[in-house]
CSV table of C-alpha atoms and ligand atoms in Angstrom, one decimal:
chain,number,residue,atom,x,y,z
M,17,MET,CA,85.5,96.6,97.4
M,18,ALA,CA,83.6,93.4,96.0
M,19,GLY,CA,86.1,90.5,95.9
M,20,PRO,CA,86.0,88.0,93.3
M,21,ALA,CA,83.0,85.7,92.9
M,22,PHE,CA,83.8,82.2,93.1
M,23,ARG,CA,81.4,79.4,92.8
M,24,LEU,CA,80.6,77.9,96.3
M,25,SER,CA,81.8,74.3,94.8
M,26,THR,CA,84.8,75.8,93.6
M,27,LEU,CA,85.6,77.9,97.0
M,28,PHE,CA,84.7,74.8,99.0
M,29,PRO,CA,85.4,71.3,98.4
M,30,ASP,CA,82.9,70.2,101.1
M,31,TRP,CA,80.0,72.4,99.5
M,32,ASP,CA,76.7,70.6,99.1
M,33,GLU,CA,74.1,72.6,97.2
M,34,THR,CA,71.4,71.7,99.6
M,35,ILE,CA,73.0,73.6,102.4
M,36,PHE,CA,72.2,76.7,100.7
M,37,HIS,CA,68.4,75.8,101.3
M,38,VAL,CA,69.0,75.6,105.1
M,39,HIS,CA,70.6,79.0,105.3
M,40,GLU,CA,68.9,80.9,102.4
M,41,ASP,CA,66.9,83.2,104.8
M,42,TRP,CA,70.4,85.0,105.8
M,43,LEU,CA,72.9,84.2,102.8
M,44,VAL,CA,70.6,86.4,100.3
M,45,PRO,CA,71.4,89.1,99.4
M,46,HIS,CA,75.0,89.9,101.2
M,47,TYR,CA,76.7,86.4,101.0
M,48,VAL,CA,75.7,84.4,98.1
M,49,ASN,CA,74.4,85.2,94.8
M,50,PRO,CA,71.6,82.5,94.3
M,51,GLU,CA,71.4,82.5,90.9
M,52,LYS,CA,75.0,81.9,89.9
M,53,MET,CA,75.7,80.1,93.5
M,54,THR,CA,78.6,82.2,94.2
M,55,ALA,CA,80.0,83.3,97.4
M,56,LEU,CA,80.1,87.1,97.5
M,57,LEU,CA,83.2,88.1,99.1
M,58,ASN,CA,84.3,91.6,100.2
M,59,MET,CA,87.9,93.1,100.2
M,60,HIS,CA,88.5,95.6,103.1
M,61,SER,CA,90.9,96.6,105.3
M,62,TRP,CA,90.5,97.3,109.0
M,63,ILE,CA,91.8,100.4,110.6
M,64,LEU,CA,91.9,100.8,114.8
M,65,GLN,CA,92.9,103.4,116.9
M,66,PHE,CA,94.2,101.9,120.1
M,67,ASN,CA,96.4,103.3,122.9
M,68,GLY,CA,97.5,106.2,120.7
M,69,GLN,CA,98.5,104.1,117.9
M,70,THR,CA,96.6,103.9,114.6
M,71,ILE,CA,96.7,100.4,112.9
M,72,LEU,CA,95.8,99.2,109.7
M,73,VAL,CA,95.0,95.5,109.2
M,74,ASP,CA,95.5,93.9,105.8
M,75,THR,CA,95.9,96.2,102.7
M,76,CYS,CA,93.8,94.7,99.8
M,77,ILE,CA,94.7,94.8,96.1
M,78,GLY,CA,96.3,98.0,95.8
M,79,ASN,CA,96.5,100.4,92.4
M,80,ASP,CA,98.5,100.2,89.3
M,81,LYS,CA,99.5,96.5,89.7
M,82,ASP,CA,99.9,93.7,87.4
M,83,ARG,CA,97.8,90.9,88.1
M,84,MET,CA,97.2,89.0,85.2
M,85,PRO,CA,95.3,86.6,84.9
M,86,ALA,CA,93.1,88.0,87.9
M,87,GLU,CA,91.7,90.6,85.5
M,88,LYS,CA,89.3,92.2,88.1
M,89,TRP,CA,92.6,92.8,90.3
M,90,HIS,CA,94.8,93.7,87.2
M,91,GLN,CA,95.9,97.7,87.2
M,92,VAL,CA,92.9,98.8,89.7
M,93,GLN,CA,92.4,102.2,89.9
M,94,SER,CA,90.4,102.1,93.2
M,95,PRO,CA,89.7,105.4,95.7
M,96,TYR,CA,91.2,103.4,98.6
M,97,LEU,CA,93.1,106.4,99.7
M,98,GLU,CA,90.4,108.8,99.3
M,99,ARG,CA,88.2,106.5,101.3
M,100,LEU,CA,91.1,106.5,103.9
M,101,ALA,CA,90.6,110.4,104.0
M,102,GLN,CA,87.1,110.5,104.3
M,103,ALA,CA,87.4,108.2,107.3
M,104,GLY,CA,89.9,111.0,108.9
M,105,PHE,CA,93.2,109.3,108.0
M,106,GLU,CA,96.1,110.3,105.8
M,107,PRO,CA,98.7,107.8,104.7
M,108,GLU,CA,101.6,109.3,107.2
M,109,ASP,CA,98.9,109.0,110.0
M,110,ILE,CA,99.0,105.2,109.9
M,111,ASP,CA,101.7,103.9,112.6
M,112,MET,CA,101.5,100.3,111.9
M,113,VAL,CA,100.8,98.1,109.2
M,114,MET,CA,99.8,94.4,110.0
M,115,CYS,CA,99.3,91.6,107.0
M,116,THR,CA,97.8,88.7,108.4
M,117,HIS,CA,99.4,87.0,105.7
M,118,LEU,CA,100.9,87.4,102.5
M,119,HIS,CA,98.6,86.4,99.8
M,120,VAL,CA,97.9,89.1,96.9
M,121,ASP,CA,94.7,90.5,98.3
M,122,HIS,CA,96.2,91.1,102.1
M,123,VAL,CA,99.4,93.2,100.7
M,124,GLY,CA,98.4,95.4,97.9
M,125,TRP,CA,98.5,98.8,99.5
M,126,ASN,CA,101.7,98.1,101.4
M,127,THR,CA,103.2,100.0,98.4
M,128,ARG,CA,102.0,102.4,95.7
M,129,LEU,CA,103.6,103.4,92.5
M,130,LEU,CA,105.5,106.6,92.7
M,131,GLY,CA,108.1,108.0,89.7
M,132,GLY,CA,108.0,104.5,88.5
M,133,ARG,CA,108.9,102.7,91.7
M,134,TRP,CA,107.3,101.0,94.3
M,135,VAL,CA,107.5,102.8,97.6
M,136,PRO,CA,105.8,102.6,101.2
M,137,THR,CA,102.0,103.6,100.8
M,138,PHE,CA,102.3,104.4,104.7
M,139,PRO,CA,105.8,106.1,105.0
M,140,ASN,CA,105.5,106.6,109.1
M,141,ALA,CA,104.6,103.1,109.6
M,142,LYS,CA,106.4,100.0,110.8
M,143,TYR,CA,104.9,96.9,108.8
M,144,ILE,CA,104.4,93.8,110.7
M,145,PHE,CA,105.1,90.6,108.8
M,146,SER,CA,105.1,87.1,110.3
M,147,ARG,CA,108.9,85.8,109.5
M,148,THR,CA,107.7,82.3,109.1
M,149,GLU,CA,105.3,83.9,106.1
M,150,PHE,CA,108.1,86.0,104.8
M,151,GLU,CA,110.4,83.2,104.6
M,152,HIS,CA,107.8,80.8,102.9
M,153,PHE,CA,106.8,83.4,100.5
M,154,GLN,CA,110.5,84.5,99.6
M,155,ALA,CA,111.3,80.9,99.2
M,156,ASN,CA,108.0,79.3,97.5
M,157,ALA,CA,105.9,82.1,96.3
M,158,ALA,CA,104.8,81.5,92.5
M,159,ASP,CA,102.9,83.1,89.8
M,160,MET,CA,100.7,86.2,91.2
M,161,ASP,CA,102.2,85.5,94.9
M,162,ARG,CA,105.6,85.9,93.6
M,163,ILE,CA,104.7,89.4,91.6
M,164,SER,CA,103.0,90.5,94.8
M,165,PHE,CA,105.6,89.5,97.1
M,166,ASP,CA,107.8,91.7,94.7
M,167,ASP,CA,105.9,94.7,94.2
M,168,SER,CA,104.2,95.1,97.8
M,169,VAL,CA,106.6,93.2,100.2
M,170,LEU,CA,110.2,93.4,99.0
M,171,PRO,CA,110.1,97.5,98.8
M,172,ILE,CA,109.1,97.4,102.4
M,173,ILE,CA,112.2,95.9,103.5
M,174,GLU,CA,114.2,97.8,101.0
M,175,HIS,CA,113.1,100.9,102.8
M,176,GLY,CA,113.8,99.3,106.2
M,177,LEU,CA,110.4,99.8,107.3
M,178,ALA,CA,109.7,96.1,108.1
M,179,GLU,CA,109.5,94.1,111.6
M,180,MET,CA,109.6,90.6,111.7
M,181,THR,CA,107.7,88.9,114.2
M,182,ASP,CA,108.4,85.2,115.7
M,183,GLY,CA,105.5,83.0,117.5
M,184,ASN,CA,103.3,85.0,120.0
M,185,HIS,CA,104.3,88.8,120.0
M,186,VAL,CA,102.9,91.5,121.9
M,187,LEU,CA,102.6,94.6,119.7
M,188,GLY,CA,101.6,96.8,122.6
M,189,GLU,CA,99.6,96.8,125.4
M,190,GLY,CA,96.3,95.0,124.9
M,191,LEU,CA,97.5,94.0,121.2
M,192,LEU,CA,98.6,90.2,120.6
M,193,LEU,CA,99.8,88.9,117.5
M,194,GLU,CA,99.5,85.0,117.5
M,195,PRO,CA,100.5,82.4,114.6
M,196,ALA,CA,97.4,80.6,113.1
M,197,PRO,CA,98.9,78.6,110.4
M,198,GLY,CA,96.9,76.5,107.9
M,199,HIS,CA,95.4,79.1,105.4
M,200,THR,CA,99.3,79.9,104.8
M,201,PRO,CA,101.8,78.7,106.9
M,202,GLY,CA,102.6,81.8,108.6
M,203,HIS,CA,99.4,83.3,108.9
M,204,VAL,CA,98.8,85.4,112.2
M,205,THR,CA,95.6,87.0,114.1
M,206,LEU,CA,95.6,90.0,115.8
M,207,THR,CA,93.9,90.0,119.2
M,208,LEU,CA,92.7,93.6,120.8
M,209,GLU,CA,91.9,93.5,124.7
M,210,ALA,CA,90.4,96.5,126.4
M,211,GLY,CA,88.6,96.0,129.2
M,212,ASN,CA,85.5,94.0,128.9
M,213,HIS,CA,85.9,94.6,124.9
M,214,THR,CA,87.7,92.0,122.8
M,215,ALA,CA,88.0,91.6,119.3
M,216,ILE,CA,90.2,89.4,116.9
M,217,PHE,CA,91.5,90.4,113.5
M,218,THR,CA,91.3,87.0,111.6
M,219,GLY,CA,92.6,87.6,108.0
M,220,ASP,CA,91.9,84.3,105.8
M,221,ILE,CA,91.1,81.9,108.9
M,222,LEU,CA,87.6,81.9,107.5
M,223,HIS,CA,86.7,83.4,104.3
M,224,HIS,CA,83.1,83.2,104.2
M,225,PRO,CA,80.3,83.2,107.3
M,226,LEU,CA,79.2,79.9,106.2
M,227,GLN,CA,82.4,78.3,107.8
M,228,ILE,CA,81.1,79.4,111.0
M,229,HIS,CA,78.2,76.9,110.8
M,230,TYR,CA,80.7,74.5,109.0
M,231,PRO,CA,84.0,75.2,110.4
M,232,HIS,CA,85.7,72.1,109.1
M,233,TRP,CA,85.4,73.4,106.0
M,234,ASN,CA,88.4,74.7,104.3
M,235,SER,CA,88.6,77.0,101.0
M,236,ARG,CA,90.7,75.6,98.2
M,237,PHE,CA,93.2,78.1,99.1
M,238,CYS,CA,94.3,76.6,102.6
M,239,SER,CA,97.5,75.0,102.2
M,240,LEU,CA,97.8,73.1,105.3
M,241,PRO,CA,94.4,71.6,105.6
M,242,ASP,CA,94.6,70.4,109.5
M,243,GLU,CA,96.6,73.3,110.7
M,244,ALA,CA,93.7,75.4,108.9
M,245,ARG,CA,90.9,73.7,110.8
M,246,THR,CA,92.7,73.8,114.0
M,247,SER,CA,93.2,77.6,114.0
M,248,ARG,CA,89.7,78.3,112.8
M,249,ARG,CA,88.1,76.2,115.6
M,250,ARG,CA,90.8,77.9,118.3
M,251,VAL,CA,89.4,81.2,116.8
M,252,LEU,CA,85.9,80.3,117.1
M,253,GLU,CA,86.3,79.1,120.6
M,254,TYR,CA,88.2,82.3,121.5
M,255,CYS,CA,85.2,84.1,120.2
M,256,VAL,CA,82.9,82.4,122.3
M,257,GLU,CA,84.9,82.1,125.7
M,258,ARG,CA,85.3,86.1,125.4
M,259,ASP,CA,82.4,87.3,123.6
M,260,ALA,CA,85.0,88.7,121.1
M,261,LEU,CA,84.2,90.5,117.7
M,262,LEU,CA,85.4,88.4,114.9
M,263,MET,CA,86.7,90.7,112.2
M,264,PRO,CA,87.6,88.9,109.2
M,265,ALA,CA,88.9,90.2,105.8
M,266,HIS,CA,86.3,88.9,103.2
M,267,PHE,CA,83.1,88.8,105.3
M,268,GLY,CA,80.1,91.1,103.5
M,269,PRO,CA,78.1,93.6,105.4
M,270,PRO,CA,78.2,94.1,108.7
M,271,HIS,CA,81.7,92.6,108.2
M,272,CYS,CA,81.9,91.3,111.6
M,273,CYS,CA,80.2,89.3,114.3
M,274,LYS,CA,80.1,87.6,117.4
M,275,ILE,CA,80.0,83.8,117.7
M,276,ASP,CA,77.7,81.3,119.8
M,277,ARG,CA,78.3,77.5,120.2
M,278,ALA,CA,75.8,75.5,118.5
M,279,GLY,CA,76.1,71.8,119.2
M,280,GLU,CA,79.4,70.6,117.7
M,281,ALA,CA,79.6,74.0,115.1
M,282,TYR,CA,78.8,77.7,115.8
M,283,SER,CA,76.1,80.4,115.0
M,284,ILE,CA,76.4,83.8,114.0
M,285,ARG,CA,75.5,87.1,115.9
M,286,TRP,CA,75.9,90.0,113.6
M,287,TYR,CA,77.2,93.1,115.1
M,288,GLN,CA,74.9,95.8,114.8
M,289,ASN,CA,76.6,99.3,115.3
V,309,LIG,ZN1,92.4,87.0,101.3
């Protein structure tokens, strides 16, 4: 689904409108609305089948959830599960759910409303959470993050489906979870390595493709600025060195890309299927 349309000057404190004209040829129509100068962000999950496991990465907003004052996310009725079925998956088919971090737009479909209670949407899955992230949100989450923690994370704990990870964590052969702090204190990335093919699921290490050209830009939602820049550099360098697919949470179509080095920064090679 389409995400909130933040003004670029709001989303990125370092935004400068002359930059739009440097990149206008590719920013429109998928990544910037030029009339409003807003960033066009997507909200999606990734689903991967690997070594016999079906893994869901990040779970978007969720349905039926109280999210005011975020009107667009409040009491959403999206066909998420229908689309999952169209892709060939029932909730029972998911073996693992991995949340890169615990912000409201990455945990929503962890649970669904059944008989007036929040229950795990994916009853056969183990849900992977970073312990650092969980403990940070448990102690500090406020406002909407507190509400989403209570309705989309705690029920997973109560149903005994959560698995907490510390530091680097091998989820299975070729699947590595690594700390990538900055956007949030316990943010993690998931790397998939299969022969010569490599991909890295990066959550909100980058919100918008412009950050590939301007990797020092943090979004206003990055809680630890220096760590966020370090994690972003590490991910982009990894993509260059391994020719890895970058799989972020909020890029518009085609949603993922490869990365080339360009001086002190980077450039984008959009993935063509
Ligand atoms: Zn996000």
